Tab-separated table of C-alpha atoms in Angstrom:
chain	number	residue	atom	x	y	z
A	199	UNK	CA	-40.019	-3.203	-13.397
A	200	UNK	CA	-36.757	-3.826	-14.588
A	201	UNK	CA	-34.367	-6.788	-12.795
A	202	UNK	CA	-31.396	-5.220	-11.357
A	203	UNK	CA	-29.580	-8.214	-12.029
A	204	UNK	CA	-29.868	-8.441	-15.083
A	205	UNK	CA	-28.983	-5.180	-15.608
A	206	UNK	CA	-25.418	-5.705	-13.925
A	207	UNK	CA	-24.942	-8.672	-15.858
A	208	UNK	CA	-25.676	-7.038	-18.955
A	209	UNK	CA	-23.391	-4.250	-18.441
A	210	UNK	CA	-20.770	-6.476	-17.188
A	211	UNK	CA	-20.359	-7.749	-20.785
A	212	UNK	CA	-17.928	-5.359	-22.497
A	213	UNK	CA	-14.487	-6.777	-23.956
A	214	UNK	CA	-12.081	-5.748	-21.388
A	215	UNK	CA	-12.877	-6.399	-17.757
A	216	UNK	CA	-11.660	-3.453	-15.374
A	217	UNK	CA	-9.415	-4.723	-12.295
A	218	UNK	CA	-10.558	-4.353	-8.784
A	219	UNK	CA	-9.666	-1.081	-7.547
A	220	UNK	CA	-6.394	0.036	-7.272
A	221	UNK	CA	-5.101	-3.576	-9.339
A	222	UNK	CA	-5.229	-5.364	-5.739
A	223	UNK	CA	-5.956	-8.491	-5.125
A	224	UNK	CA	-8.871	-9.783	-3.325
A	225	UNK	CA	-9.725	-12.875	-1.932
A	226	UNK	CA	-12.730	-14.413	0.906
A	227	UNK	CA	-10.576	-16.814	3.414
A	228	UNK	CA	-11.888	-19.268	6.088
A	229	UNK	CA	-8.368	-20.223	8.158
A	230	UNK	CA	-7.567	-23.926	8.881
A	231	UNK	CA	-8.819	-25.628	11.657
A	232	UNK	CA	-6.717	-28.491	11.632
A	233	UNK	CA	-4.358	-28.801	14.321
A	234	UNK	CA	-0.834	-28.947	14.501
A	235	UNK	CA	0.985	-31.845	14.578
A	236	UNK	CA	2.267	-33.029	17.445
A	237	UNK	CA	5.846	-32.643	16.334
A	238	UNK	CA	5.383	-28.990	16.149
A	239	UNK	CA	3.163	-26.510	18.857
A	240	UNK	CA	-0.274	-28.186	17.983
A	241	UNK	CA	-1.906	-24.993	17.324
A	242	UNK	CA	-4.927	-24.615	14.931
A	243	UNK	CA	-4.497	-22.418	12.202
A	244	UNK	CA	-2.296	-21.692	8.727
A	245	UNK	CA	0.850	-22.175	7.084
A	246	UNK	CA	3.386	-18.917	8.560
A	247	UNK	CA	5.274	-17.376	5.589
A	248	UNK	CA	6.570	-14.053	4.265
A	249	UNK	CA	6.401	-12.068	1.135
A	250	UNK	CA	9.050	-9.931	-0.515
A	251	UNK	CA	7.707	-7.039	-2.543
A	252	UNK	CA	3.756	-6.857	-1.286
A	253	UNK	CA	1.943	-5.839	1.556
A	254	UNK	CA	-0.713	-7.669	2.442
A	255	UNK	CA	-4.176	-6.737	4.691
A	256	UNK	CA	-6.543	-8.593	6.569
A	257	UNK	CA	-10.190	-7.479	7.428
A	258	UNK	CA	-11.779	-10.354	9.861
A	259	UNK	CA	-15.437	-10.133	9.130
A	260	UNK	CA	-15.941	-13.634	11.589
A	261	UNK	CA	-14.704	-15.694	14.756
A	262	UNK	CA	-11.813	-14.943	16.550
A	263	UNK	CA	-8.210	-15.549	16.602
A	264	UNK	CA	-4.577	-13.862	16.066
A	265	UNK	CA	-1.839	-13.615	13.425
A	266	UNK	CA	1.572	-14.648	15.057
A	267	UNK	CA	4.515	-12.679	13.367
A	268	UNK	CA	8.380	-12.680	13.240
A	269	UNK	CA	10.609	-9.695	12.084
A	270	UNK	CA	13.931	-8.238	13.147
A	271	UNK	CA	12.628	-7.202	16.031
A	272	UNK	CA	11.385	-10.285	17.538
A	273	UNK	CA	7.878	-12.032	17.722
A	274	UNK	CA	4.428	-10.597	18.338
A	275	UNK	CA	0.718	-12.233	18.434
A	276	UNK	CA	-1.856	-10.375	17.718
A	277	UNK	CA	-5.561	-10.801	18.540
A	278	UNK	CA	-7.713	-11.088	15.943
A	279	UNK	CA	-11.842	-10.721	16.415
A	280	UNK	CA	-14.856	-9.332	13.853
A	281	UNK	CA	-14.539	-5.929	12.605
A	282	UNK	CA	-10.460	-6.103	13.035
A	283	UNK	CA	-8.340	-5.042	10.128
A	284	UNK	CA	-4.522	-5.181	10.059
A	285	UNK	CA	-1.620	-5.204	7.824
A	286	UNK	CA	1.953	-5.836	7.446
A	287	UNK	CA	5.289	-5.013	5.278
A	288	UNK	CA	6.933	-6.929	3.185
A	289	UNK	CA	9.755	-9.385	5.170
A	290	UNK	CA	7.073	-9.919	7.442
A	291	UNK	CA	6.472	-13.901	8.328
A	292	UNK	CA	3.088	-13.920	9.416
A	293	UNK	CA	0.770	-17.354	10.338
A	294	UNK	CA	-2.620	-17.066	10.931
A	295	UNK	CA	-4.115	-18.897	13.993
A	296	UNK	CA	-8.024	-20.144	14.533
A	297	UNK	CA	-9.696	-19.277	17.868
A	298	UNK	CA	-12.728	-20.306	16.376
A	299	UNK	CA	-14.408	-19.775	13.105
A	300	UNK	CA	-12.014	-17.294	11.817
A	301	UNK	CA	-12.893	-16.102	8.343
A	302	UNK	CA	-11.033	-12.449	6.872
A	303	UNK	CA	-11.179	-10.767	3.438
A	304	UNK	CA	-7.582	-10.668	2.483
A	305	UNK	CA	-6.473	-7.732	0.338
A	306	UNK	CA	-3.297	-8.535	-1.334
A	307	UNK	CA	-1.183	-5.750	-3.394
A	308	UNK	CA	0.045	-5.917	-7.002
A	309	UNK	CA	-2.828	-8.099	-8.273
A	310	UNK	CA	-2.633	-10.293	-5.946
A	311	UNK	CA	1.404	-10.989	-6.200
A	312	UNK	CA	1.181	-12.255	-2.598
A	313	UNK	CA	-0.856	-15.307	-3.621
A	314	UNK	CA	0.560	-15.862	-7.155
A	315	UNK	CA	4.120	-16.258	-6.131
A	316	UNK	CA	5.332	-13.829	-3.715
A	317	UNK	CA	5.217	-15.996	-0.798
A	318	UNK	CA	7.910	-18.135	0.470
A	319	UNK	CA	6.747	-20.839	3.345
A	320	UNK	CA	9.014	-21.366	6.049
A	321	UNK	CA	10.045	-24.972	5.943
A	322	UNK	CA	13.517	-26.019	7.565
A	323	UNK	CA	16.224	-23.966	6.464
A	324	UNK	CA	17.680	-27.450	4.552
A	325	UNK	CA	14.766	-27.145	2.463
A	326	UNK	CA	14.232	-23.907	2.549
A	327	UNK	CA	18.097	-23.697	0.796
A	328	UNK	CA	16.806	-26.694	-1.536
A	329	UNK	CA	14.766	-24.885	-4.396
A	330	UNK	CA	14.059	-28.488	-5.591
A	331	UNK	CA	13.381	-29.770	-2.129
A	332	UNK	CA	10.832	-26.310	-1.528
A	333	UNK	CA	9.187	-27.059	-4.685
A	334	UNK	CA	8.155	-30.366	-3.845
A	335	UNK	CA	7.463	-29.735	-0.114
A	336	UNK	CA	5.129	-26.658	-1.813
A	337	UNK	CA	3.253	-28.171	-4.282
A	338	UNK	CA	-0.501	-29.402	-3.465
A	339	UNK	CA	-1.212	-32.458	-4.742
A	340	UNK	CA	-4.630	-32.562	-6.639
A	341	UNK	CA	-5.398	-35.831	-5.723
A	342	UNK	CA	-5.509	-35.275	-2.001
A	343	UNK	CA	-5.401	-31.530	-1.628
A	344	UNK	CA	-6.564	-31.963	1.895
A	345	UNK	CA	-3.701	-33.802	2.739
A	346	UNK	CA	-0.664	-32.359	1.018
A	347	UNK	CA	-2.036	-28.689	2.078
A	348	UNK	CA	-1.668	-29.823	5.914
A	349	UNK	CA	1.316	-31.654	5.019
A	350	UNK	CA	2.831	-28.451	3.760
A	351	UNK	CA	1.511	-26.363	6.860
A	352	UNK	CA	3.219	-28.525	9.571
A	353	UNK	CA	6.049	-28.843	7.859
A	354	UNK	CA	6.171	-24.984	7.810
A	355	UNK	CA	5.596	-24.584	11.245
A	356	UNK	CA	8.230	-26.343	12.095
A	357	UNK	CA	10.829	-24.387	10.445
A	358	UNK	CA	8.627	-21.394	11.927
A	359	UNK	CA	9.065	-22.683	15.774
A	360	UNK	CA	13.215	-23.361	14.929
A	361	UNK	CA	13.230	-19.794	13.434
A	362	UNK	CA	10.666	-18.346	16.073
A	363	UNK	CA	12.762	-19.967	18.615
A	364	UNK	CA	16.528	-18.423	16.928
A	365	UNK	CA	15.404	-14.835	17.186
A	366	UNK	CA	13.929	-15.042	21.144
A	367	UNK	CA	17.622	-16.151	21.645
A	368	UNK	CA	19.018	-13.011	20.366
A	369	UNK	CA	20.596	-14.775	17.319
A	370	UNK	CA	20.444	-11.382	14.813
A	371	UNK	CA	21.250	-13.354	11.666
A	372	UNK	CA	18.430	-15.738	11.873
A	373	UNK	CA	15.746	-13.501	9.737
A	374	UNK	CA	18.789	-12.099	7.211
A	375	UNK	CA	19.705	-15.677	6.397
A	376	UNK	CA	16.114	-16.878	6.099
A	377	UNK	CA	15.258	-13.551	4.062
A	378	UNK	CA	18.230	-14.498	1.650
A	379	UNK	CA	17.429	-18.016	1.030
A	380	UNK	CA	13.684	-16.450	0.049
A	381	UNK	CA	15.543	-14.419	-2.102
A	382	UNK	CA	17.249	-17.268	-3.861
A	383	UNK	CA	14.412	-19.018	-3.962
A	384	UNK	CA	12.385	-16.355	-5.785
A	385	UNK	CA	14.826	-14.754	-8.201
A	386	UNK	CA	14.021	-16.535	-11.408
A	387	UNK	CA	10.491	-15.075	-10.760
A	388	UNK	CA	11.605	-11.331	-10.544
A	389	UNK	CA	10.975	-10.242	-14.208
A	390	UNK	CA	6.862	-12.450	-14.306
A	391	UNK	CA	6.775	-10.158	-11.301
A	392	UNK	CA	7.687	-7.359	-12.603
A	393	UNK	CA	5.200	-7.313	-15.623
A	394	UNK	CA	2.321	-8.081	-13.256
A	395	UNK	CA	3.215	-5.139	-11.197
A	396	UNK	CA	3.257	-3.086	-14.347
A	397	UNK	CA	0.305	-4.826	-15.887
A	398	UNK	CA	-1.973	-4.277	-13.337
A	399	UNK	CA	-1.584	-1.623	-10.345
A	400	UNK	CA	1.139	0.342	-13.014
A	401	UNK	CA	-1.725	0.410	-15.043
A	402	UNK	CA	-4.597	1.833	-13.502
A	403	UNK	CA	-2.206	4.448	-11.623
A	404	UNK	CA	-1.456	5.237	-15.334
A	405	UNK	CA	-5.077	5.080	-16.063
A	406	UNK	CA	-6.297	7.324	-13.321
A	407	UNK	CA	-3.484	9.966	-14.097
A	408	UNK	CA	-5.178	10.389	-17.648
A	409	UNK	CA	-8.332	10.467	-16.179
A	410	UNK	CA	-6.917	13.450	-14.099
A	411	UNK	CA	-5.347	15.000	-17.083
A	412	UNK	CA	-8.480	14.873	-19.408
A	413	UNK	CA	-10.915	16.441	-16.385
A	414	UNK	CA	-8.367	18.918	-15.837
A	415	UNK	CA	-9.003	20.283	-19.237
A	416	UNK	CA	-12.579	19.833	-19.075
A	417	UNK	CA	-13.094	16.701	-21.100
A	418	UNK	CA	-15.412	14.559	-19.265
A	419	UNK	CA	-16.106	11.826	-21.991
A	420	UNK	CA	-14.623	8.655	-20.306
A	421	UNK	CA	-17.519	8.507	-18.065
A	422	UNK	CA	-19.796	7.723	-21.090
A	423	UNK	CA	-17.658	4.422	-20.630
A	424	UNK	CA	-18.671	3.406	-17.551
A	425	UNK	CA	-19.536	-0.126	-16.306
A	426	UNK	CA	-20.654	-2.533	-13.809
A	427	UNK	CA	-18.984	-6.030	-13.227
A	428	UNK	CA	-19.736	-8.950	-10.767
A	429	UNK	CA	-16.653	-10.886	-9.450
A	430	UNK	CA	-16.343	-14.692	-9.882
A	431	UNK	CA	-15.623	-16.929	-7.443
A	432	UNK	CA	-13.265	-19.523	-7.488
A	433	UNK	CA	-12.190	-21.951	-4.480
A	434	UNK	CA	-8.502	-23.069	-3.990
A	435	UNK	CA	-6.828	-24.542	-1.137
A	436	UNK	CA	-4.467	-21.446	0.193
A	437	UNK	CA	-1.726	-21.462	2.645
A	438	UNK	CA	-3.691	-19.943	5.306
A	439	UNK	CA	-6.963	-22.057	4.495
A	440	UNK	CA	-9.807	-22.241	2.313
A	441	UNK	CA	-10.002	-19.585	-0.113
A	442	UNK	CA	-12.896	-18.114	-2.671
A	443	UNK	CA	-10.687	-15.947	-5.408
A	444	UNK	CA	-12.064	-13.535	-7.261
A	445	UNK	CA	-10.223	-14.453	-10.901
A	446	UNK	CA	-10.526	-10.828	-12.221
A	447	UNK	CA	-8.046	-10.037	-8.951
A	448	UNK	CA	-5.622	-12.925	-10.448
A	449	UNK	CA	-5.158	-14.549	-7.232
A	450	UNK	CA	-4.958	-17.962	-8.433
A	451	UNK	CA	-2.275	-19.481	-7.804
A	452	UNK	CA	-2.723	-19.978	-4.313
A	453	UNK	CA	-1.945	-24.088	-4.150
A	454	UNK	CA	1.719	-22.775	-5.642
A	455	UNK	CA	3.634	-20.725	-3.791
């Protein structure tokens, strides 16, 4: 008898890996239990941000929990328990909190834009306005990961409370200005952006429509082509928490947002 294993490895060894389906990315993610500093609300959980051009999904598969956001239109908490799945727009700030055990497959559009740049944290608004100052309050360092990853979360959670605490007051400019200081932050990225986008979900949409095209006129023959691949992982110290990446998805830069 033949091992089925080996078989998927075997065919997973052509030149060009396909993407995931649809160009998203994927990634497995176990949320933080580390509390909150004292200086903050104490609450277990992740590091609140927002993204600007992607969508982003969450499927809990274990524990329990809720994702706190903040739009225009105020706060909300969600509940979060096993067999949930939920997603949100861009402009979105979103932090993920830990009842217990919380772990979610995270599907992120565009190849995984969400985690390889489209993400601004939401520090203070002084540092927030500081692209120098975000950079370094960002960055994980490698030598104590641990550290510098829960550094960054309270830190975020603090300008998330000031921010939470501007729009339950009514003040109506508090997610603009915090939405255009992302901006700034993020413009020199636009164009690497751009070529992912087209790259990867531009694509396979381009892909599929000649698949549609050739079937149309009866021409069958890419499906001689077909193939079987087995996703990587790769661990990395997220925003939210502990991550496994799949590196065909291109989610890795999650330690720099």
């Amino acid at each position: 008898m033949r091992d089925e294993t080996e078989d998927v490895a075997a065919q997973g060894d052509s030149s060009e890996s396909p993407p995931l389906p649809g160009g998203v990315g994927l990634s497995r993610l176990q949320v933080y239990d580390w509390p909150g500093a004292e200086s903050s609300d104490g609450i277990c959980g992740g590091t609140p941000h927002v993204h600007l051009a992607c969508s982003e999904a969450y499927a809990v598969v274990g524990g329990s929990g809720a994702v706190q956001t903040l739009t225009a239109e105020g706060f909300a908490s969600t509940r979060l328990a096993e067999g949930d799945l939920l997603w949100f727009t861009p402009g979105t700030v979103h932090r993920l909190v830990n009842g217990g055990d919380l772990r979610i497959v995270v599907l992120m559009q565009n190849a995984g834009l969400p985690e390889a740049g489209d993400a601004v944290l939401t520090f203070p608004s002084q540092i927030v306005c500081d692209p120098d100052a975000y950079r370094s309050a960002a960055a994980v360092d490698p030598e104590d990961p641990a550290r510098s990853a829960r550094a960054r979360r309270d830190l975020a959670v603090t300008g998330f409370v000031e921010l939470r605490r501007r729009v339950e007051a009514g003040d109506r400019a508090a997610m603009a200005e915090f939405h255009e200081a992302a901006l700034r932050l993020v413009a020199p990225e636009l164009p690497v952006w751009r070529e992912r986008v087209e790259s990867g979900p531009g694509r396979e949409l381009a892909r599929t429509r000649a698949y549609l095209d050739a079937l149309a006129a009866g021409d069958a023959s890419h499906l001689s082509s077909a193939t079987v691949r087995r996703g990587e992982q790769r661990p990395a110290w997220g925003m939210c928490g502990r991550l496994l990446t799949f590196p065909d998805s291109e989610a890795v830069r999650s330690d720099r947002p």
